[in-house]
CSV table of C-alpha atoms and ligand atoms in Angstrom, one decimal:
chain,number,residue,atom,x,y,z
B,1,MET,CA,0.0,-0.1,-0.1
B,2,LYS,CA,1.4,3.3,-1.0
B,3,ILE,CA,1.3,6.4,1.6
B,4,PHE,CA,0.3,9.7,0.5
B,5,ILE,CA,0.1,12.7,2.9
B,6,ASP,CA,-3.2,14.4,3.5
B,7,SER,CA,-1.9,18.1,4.1
B,8,ALA,CA,-1.2,21.4,2.3
B,9,ILE,CA,1.5,22.3,5.1
B,10,VAL,CA,4.7,22.2,3.3
B,11,LYS,CA,6.8,21.8,6.4
B,12,GLU,CA,4.6,18.2,7.0
B,13,ILE,CA,5.1,17.3,3.5
B,14,LYS,CA,8.8,17.8,3.6
B,15,GLN,CA,9.2,16.0,6.6
B,16,VAL,CA,7.5,13.0,5.4
B,17,PHE,CA,9.2,12.8,2.1
B,18,HIS,CA,12.5,13.3,4.1
B,19,TRP,CA,11.6,10.1,6.2
B,20,LYS,CA,11.1,8.6,2.5
B,21,LEU,CA,7.4,7.5,3.3
B,22,GLY,CA,5.6,9.7,0.9
B,23,ASP,CA,4.3,8.3,-2.3
B,24,GLY,CA,2.2,11.2,-2.8
B,25,VAL,CA,0.3,14.3,-1.5
B,26,THR,CA,-3.6,15.2,-1.2
B,27,THR,CA,-5.3,18.5,-0.6
B,28,ASN,CA,-8.7,19.7,-0.3
B,29,PRO,CA,-10.1,23.2,0.4
B,30,SER,CA,-10.2,22.6,4.0
B,31,LEU,CA,-6.4,21.7,4.1
B,32,MET,CA,-5.5,24.7,1.8
B,33,LYS,CA,-7.7,27.0,4.2
B,34,LYS,CA,-5.6,25.7,7.3
B,35,ALA,CA,-2.3,26.4,5.2
B,36,VAL,CA,-3.4,29.9,4.5
B,37,ASP,CA,-5.1,30.6,7.9
B,38,ALA,CA,-1.1,29.5,9.4
B,39,GLY,CA,0.0,32.4,7.2
B,40,ALA,CA,2.1,29.6,5.3
B,41,ALA,CA,1.1,30.5,1.9
B,42,LYS,CA,1.6,34.0,1.4
B,43,ASN,CA,1.6,33.8,-2.3
B,44,LEU,CA,-0.6,31.0,-3.1
B,45,LYS,CA,0.8,30.3,-6.3
B,46,SER,CA,4.5,29.9,-5.4
B,47,TYR,CA,3.2,27.9,-2.3
B,48,ILE,CA,1.7,25.1,-4.3
B,49,ILE,CA,4.8,25.1,-6.5
B,50,GLN,CA,6.9,24.3,-3.3
B,51,ILE,CA,4.1,21.5,-2.4
B,52,LEU,CA,4.4,20.1,-6.0
B,53,LYS,CA,8.4,20.2,-5.8
B,54,SER,CA,8.3,18.9,-2.0
B,55,ALA,CA,6.4,15.7,-3.4
B,56,GLY,CA,9.2,15.0,-6.2
B,57,ARG,CA,7.3,13.8,-9.4
B,58,THR,CA,4.8,11.9,-6.8
B,59,PRO,CA,1.0,12.5,-7.6
B,60,VAL,CA,-0.4,15.8,-5.9
B,61,SER,CA,-4.1,16.3,-5.8
B,62,LEU,CA,-5.2,19.9,-6.0
B,63,GLU,CA,-9.4,20.3,-5.9
B,64,VAL,CA,-11.9,22.3,-7.6
B,65,THR,CA,-14.2,24.4,-5.8
B,66,GLU,CA,-16.9,25.0,-8.7
B,67,THR,CA,-20.1,23.2,-8.4
B,68,THR,CA,-21.2,22.7,-12.3
B,69,ALA,CA,-19.8,20.7,-14.7
B,70,GLU,CA,-18.3,23.8,-17.0
B,71,GLY,CA,-17.1,25.4,-13.6
B,72,MET,CA,-15.2,22.2,-12.6
B,73,ILE,CA,-13.9,21.7,-16.1
B,74,ASN,CA,-12.9,25.5,-16.5
B,75,GLN,CA,-11.0,25.3,-13.2
B,76,GLY,CA,-9.5,21.9,-13.7
B,77,LYS,CA,-8.1,23.0,-17.1
B,78,ALA,CA,-6.7,26.0,-15.2
B,79,ILE,CA,-5.3,24.3,-12.5
B,80,TYR,CA,-3.5,21.9,-14.7
B,81,LYS,CA,-2.1,24.6,-17.1
B,82,LEU,CA,-0.8,26.2,-14.1
B,83,PHE,CA,1.1,23.3,-12.7
B,84,LYS,CA,1.2,20.7,-15.2
B,85,SER,CA,5.2,21.5,-15.8
B,86,TYR,CA,5.9,20.1,-12.4
B,87,GLY,CA,4.6,16.7,-13.9
B,88,ASN,CA,2.6,15.6,-10.9
B,89,VAL,CA,-0.5,17.6,-10.6
B,90,TYR,CA,-4.0,15.6,-10.4
B,91,ILE,CA,-7.1,17.1,-10.5
B,92,LYS,CA,-9.4,16.5,-7.8
B,93,VAL,CA,-13.1,16.4,-8.9
B,94,PRO,CA,-16.3,15.5,-6.3
B,95,ILE,CA,-18.2,12.6,-7.2
B,96,ASN,CA,-21.2,14.8,-7.0
B,97,PRO,CA,-21.1,18.4,-6.4
B,98,ALA,CA,-24.6,19.0,-5.2
B,99,PHE,CA,-25.6,20.3,-1.8
B,100,LYS,CA,-29.0,18.5,-1.4
B,101,SER,CA,-31.4,16.1,-3.4
B,102,SER,CA,-33.3,18.7,-5.1
B,103,ASP,CA,-30.6,20.3,-6.6
B,104,LYS,CA,-29.7,19.6,-10.5
B,105,ASN,CA,-26.1,19.2,-10.6
B,106,HIS,CA,-25.9,15.6,-9.5
B,107,LEU,CA,-24.3,14.4,-12.7
B,108,ASP,CA,-21.7,17.3,-13.1
B,109,GLY,CA,-19.0,15.4,-11.2
B,110,ILE,CA,-19.2,12.8,-13.8
B,111,LYS,CA,-19.4,15.0,-16.8
B,112,ALA,CA,-16.3,17.1,-15.5
B,113,ILE,CA,-14.2,13.7,-14.7
B,114,LYS,CA,-15.1,12.7,-18.7
B,115,ALA,CA,-14.4,15.9,-19.9
B,116,LEU,CA,-10.7,16.2,-18.0
B,117,LYS,CA,-9.9,12.9,-18.9
B,118,LYS,CA,-10.3,13.7,-22.7
B,119,GLU,CA,-7.8,16.5,-22.4
B,120,GLY,CA,-5.4,14.0,-20.8
B,121,ILE,CA,-5.6,15.3,-17.4
B,122,PRO,CA,-5.1,13.0,-14.4
B,123,ILE,CA,-8.2,12.8,-12.0
B,124,ASN,CA,-8.7,12.1,-8.4
B,125,CYS,CA,-12.5,11.6,-7.8
B,126,THR,CA,-13.3,12.6,-4.0
B,127,LEU,CA,-15.8,12.3,-1.8
B,128,ILE,CA,-17.2,8.7,-2.5
B,129,PHE,CA,-19.3,7.1,0.2
B,130,THR,CA,-20.9,4.2,-1.6
B,131,PRO,CA,-19.5,1.5,-4.1
B,132,GLU,CA,-22.0,2.5,-6.8
B,133,GLN,CA,-20.1,6.2,-6.7
B,134,ALA,CA,-17.1,4.2,-7.0
B,135,TYR,CA,-18.4,2.4,-10.2
B,136,LEU,CA,-19.4,5.4,-11.8
B,137,ALA,CA,-16.1,7.2,-11.0
B,138,ALA,CA,-14.3,4.5,-12.4
B,139,LYS,CA,-16.5,4.1,-15.4
B,140,ALA,CA,-15.9,7.9,-16.1
B,141,GLY,CA,-12.2,7.3,-16.3
B,142,ALA,CA,-10.8,8.6,-12.9
B,143,ASP,CA,-7.3,7.5,-12.0
B,144,PHE,CA,-8.0,7.5,-8.3
B,145,ILE,CA,-11.1,7.2,-6.1
B,146,SER,CA,-11.1,8.5,-2.8
B,147,PRO,CA,-13.5,6.5,-0.5
B,148,PHE,CA,-13.9,8.6,2.8
B,149,ALA,CA,-13.7,5.9,5.5
B,150,GLY,CA,-13.5,8.2,8.7
B,151,ARG,CA,-16.7,10.2,7.8
B,152,VAL,CA,-18.5,7.0,7.1
B,153,ASP,CA,-17.7,5.8,10.5
B,154,ASP,CA,-18.6,9.4,11.9
B,155,TYR,CA,-21.7,9.1,10.0
B,156,LEU,CA,-22.8,5.6,11.2
B,157,ARG,CA,-21.7,6.8,15.0
B,158,LYS,CA,-24.4,9.6,14.4
B,159,LYS,CA,-27.0,7.4,13.3
B,160,ALA,CA,-26.2,5.4,16.3
B,161,ASN,CA,-26.1,8.2,18.8
B,162,ILE,CA,-22.7,7.2,19.6
B,163,PRO,CA,-20.6,10.3,20.9
B,164,PHE,CA,-17.2,10.2,19.6
B,165,LYS,CA,-14.0,12.1,18.7
B,166,LYS,CA,-12.5,12.6,15.4
B,167,ILE,CA,-9.7,10.0,15.8
B,168,ASP,CA,-11.6,7.4,17.6
B,169,TYR,CA,-11.5,4.1,16.1
B,170,TYR,CA,-14.3,2.3,14.7
B,171,PRO,CA,-14.3,-1.6,14.4
B,172,ALA,CA,-14.0,-2.8,10.6
B,173,GLN,CA,-16.9,-5.1,11.3
B,174,GLY,CA,-19.2,-2.6,12.5
B,175,ILE,CA,-21.4,-2.3,15.9
B,176,LEU,CA,-24.5,-3.9,17.1
B,177,ARG,CA,-27.0,-1.6,18.2
B,178,GLY,CA,-30.5,-3.5,19.2
B,179,GLY,CA,-29.5,-6.7,17.9
B,180,LYS,CA,-28.9,-5.3,14.4
B,181,VAL,CA,-25.5,-4.2,12.6
B,182,VAL,CA,-25.6,-0.2,12.1
B,183,GLN,CA,-25.2,0.4,8.4
B,184,ASP,CA,-25.6,2.9,5.4
B,185,GLY,CA,-26.8,1.2,2.5
B,186,GLY,CA,-24.9,-2.3,3.5
B,187,ILE,CA,-22.1,-0.5,4.3
B,188,VAL,CA,-21.1,-1.0,8.1
B,189,SER,CA,-17.5,0.6,8.6
B,190,GLY,CA,-15.6,2.9,6.7
B,191,VAL,CA,-13.1,0.1,6.4
B,192,HIS,CA,-15.8,-1.8,4.7
B,193,LEU,CA,-16.7,0.9,2.3
B,194,VAL,CA,-12.9,0.7,1.2
B,195,LYS,CA,-12.8,-3.0,0.7
B,196,ALA,CA,-16.3,-2.6,-1.2
B,197,CYS,CA,-14.6,-0.1,-3.4
B,198,VAL,CA,-11.6,-2.4,-4.1
B,199,ASP,CA,-14.1,-5.3,-5.0
B,200,VAL,CA,-15.9,-3.2,-7.7
B,201,ILE,CA,-12.7,-1.8,-9.1
B,202,LYS,CA,-11.6,-5.7,-9.3
B,203,GLU,CA,-14.9,-7.0,-10.6
B,204,TYR,CA,-15.1,-4.5,-13.5
B,205,LYS,CA,-11.3,-4.6,-14.2
B,206,PHE,CA,-11.0,-0.9,-14.0
B,207,LYS,CA,-7.4,0.7,-13.9
B,208,THR,CA,-8.5,3.2,-11.1
B,209,LYS,CA,-6.6,3.0,-7.6
B,210,VAL,CA,-8.3,3.1,-4.5
B,211,LEU,CA,-7.0,6.0,-2.6
B,212,ALA,CA,-8.4,5.2,0.9
B,213,ALA,CA,-9.2,8.8,2.7
B,214,SER,CA,-10.4,10.4,5.8
B,215,LEU,CA,-8.1,8.2,7.8
B,216,ARG,CA,-7.5,9.2,11.2
B,217,ASN,CA,-5.9,6.5,13.4
B,218,PRO,CA,-3.0,3.8,12.9
B,219,LEU,CA,-5.4,0.8,13.6
B,220,GLN,CA,-7.9,2.4,10.7
B,221,ILE,CA,-4.6,2.6,8.6
B,222,ALA,CA,-3.4,-0.8,9.3
B,223,GLU,CA,-7.1,-2.4,8.2
B,224,MET,CA,-6.5,-0.7,4.8
B,225,VAL,CA,-3.7,-2.7,4.3
B,226,SER,CA,-6.0,-6.1,4.9
B,227,VAL,CA,-8.5,-4.9,2.4
B,228,LYS,CA,-6.0,-4.0,-0.3
B,229,ALA,CA,-6.4,-0.5,-0.9
B,230,ASP,CA,-3.9,0.9,-3.2
B,231,ILE,CA,-3.1,3.9,-1.3
B,232,ALA,CA,-3.9,5.3,2.0
B,233,THR,CA,-4.0,9.4,2.2
B,234,ILE,CA,-3.0,9.8,6.2
B,235,PRO,CA,-2.8,13.0,7.9
B,236,PHE,CA,0.7,14.1,9.4
B,237,SER,CA,0.0,13.4,12.8
B,238,ALA,CA,-1.3,9.8,11.9
B,239,ILE,CA,1.7,9.3,10.1
B,240,VAL,CA,3.9,10.0,13.1
B,241,ALA,CA,1.6,7.7,15.5
B,242,MET,CA,2.1,5.0,12.9
B,243,ARG,CA,6.1,5.6,13.2
B,244,GLU,CA,6.0,5.1,16.7
B,245,HIS,CA,3.8,2.2,16.7
B,246,PRO,CA,5.9,-1.1,16.7
B,247,ALA,CA,3.4,-3.1,15.2
B,248,LEU,CA,2.9,-0.7,12.2
B,249,THR,CA,6.4,0.2,11.2
B,250,PRO,CA,6.5,-2.7,8.7
B,251,ILE,CA,3.6,-1.3,6.7
B,252,LEU,CA,5.4,1.8,6.3
B,253,HIS,CA,8.8,0.3,5.6
B,254,PHE,CA,8.4,-2.9,3.5
B,255,PRO,CA,7.4,-1.4,0.4
B,256,LYS,CA,10.5,0.6,0.2
B,257,LEU,CA,12.9,-1.7,1.6
B,258,ARG,CA,15.8,-2.5,-0.5
B,259,ILE,CA,16.8,-6.1,0.9
B,260,LYS,CA,20.5,-6.5,1.4
B,261,LYS,CA,21.7,-10.2,1.5
B,262,LYS,CA,22.7,-9.6,5.0
B,263,SER,CA,19.4,-8.2,6.0
B,264,ILE,CA,17.6,-11.1,4.5
B,265,GLN,CA,19.4,-13.6,6.9
B,266,LYS,CA,18.5,-11.1,9.9
B,267,MET,CA,14.8,-11.2,8.5
B,268,LEU,CA,14.5,-14.6,8.5
B,269,GLN,CA,15.6,-15.0,12.4
B,270,HIS,CA,13.4,-15.2,15.3
B,271,PRO,CA,13.6,-17.4,18.7
B,272,LYS,CA,10.2,-19.1,18.3
B,273,THR,CA,11.2,-20.4,14.8
B,274,PHE,CA,14.5,-21.4,16.1
B,275,GLU,CA,12.8,-23.1,19.1
B,276,GLY,CA,10.1,-24.8,16.9
B,277,MET,CA,12.9,-26.3,14.5
B,278,LYS,CA,14.6,-27.8,17.5
B,279,LYS,CA,11.7,-29.6,18.8
B,280,PHE,CA,10.7,-30.7,15.4
B,281,THR,CA,13.8,-32.1,14.6
B,282,ALA,CA,13.9,-33.8,17.9
B,283,ASP,CA,10.6,-35.4,17.1
B,284,ILE,CA,11.4,-36.6,14.0
B,285,VAL,CA,10.0,-40.2,13.2
B,286,GLN,CA,12.8,-42.5,11.4
B,287,GLU,CA,9.8,-44.4,9.5
B,288,TYR,CA,8.6,-41.1,8.2
B,289,VAL,CA,11.8,-40.1,6.9
B,290,GLU,CA,12.2,-43.5,4.9
B,291,LEU,CA,8.8,-43.0,3.7
B,292,ILE,CA,9.3,-39.6,1.9
B,293,LYS,CA,12.7,-40.7,0.7
H,301,LIG,C1,-8.5,13.3,1.3
H,301,LIG,O1,-8.6,13.2,0.1
H,301,LIG,C2,-9.6,14.3,1.8
H,301,LIG,O2,-9.8,15.1,1.5
H,301,LIG,C3,-9.3,13.9,3.5
H,301,LIG,O3,-8.8,12.5,3.6
H,301,LIG,C4,-10.7,14.1,4.5
H,301,LIG,O4,-10.2,13.9,5.7
H,301,LIG,P1,-11.2,14.4,6.8
H,301,LIG,O5,-12.7,13.4,6.8
H,301,LIG,O6,-10.5,13.7,8.1
H,301,LIG,O7,-11.3,15.8,6.7
């Protein structure tokens, strides 16, 4: 699983790439606001260039802010034109830019994705909350789809009247209330949503990558590995927490490990493996050895 940093703060991005943990960056309007409010981004254009450069050639998602197909297409083209020379900009388009059911722009995200893809612009389709949305985004040609795991957990907890903090862990298998699993259209947790998206992409053989988003704590991130998310985008604080969590460091380090012969020898060693070998060897039955000669 690749790791993107979910931040628009250059200092954080640089640190994660310095640790050699970064495979990309995701931003959204709220993260951009955080950087601007912190006074980090006095000149936004050159600030974004710093983000793109800090990420090397790895993908950086920049989100559109319009809510009509035309507006998003124009913004997507403009963002791409401004920053394409850095070679790593992805345009983040919401799957559906509507604010409510009675709005008329439910199809505009799909229209924008199709139009921008025709221009050869890479797309990250955001705000995915159902496998159906994942299917439609992938069919429209999105390179990445971003299911929002943490926000699904928030939604389910609200449904069940469970008080929570943003970083609280929510069990992947869901929770029972009154003998029934709390669910949203069959989805029982954020991890389950990501799995359902991975399954849809696999089933229909789309090339789209599943970018698990809205992740808040190390256990939830570890579960993203089990459900085979291609990428997890993680806030800086959670990356720090993962580095300090002994059970999770392999997730961070394995994909990038260039294994030297000497370290293979070391990796293969464990006292319980030694102990097991000694006991098995002591227990060898001669007839068995003869049989399998
Ligand atoms: C990433 O693409 C999303 O914008 C981000 O992960 C949302 O996270 P949040 O739900 O914690 O705001």
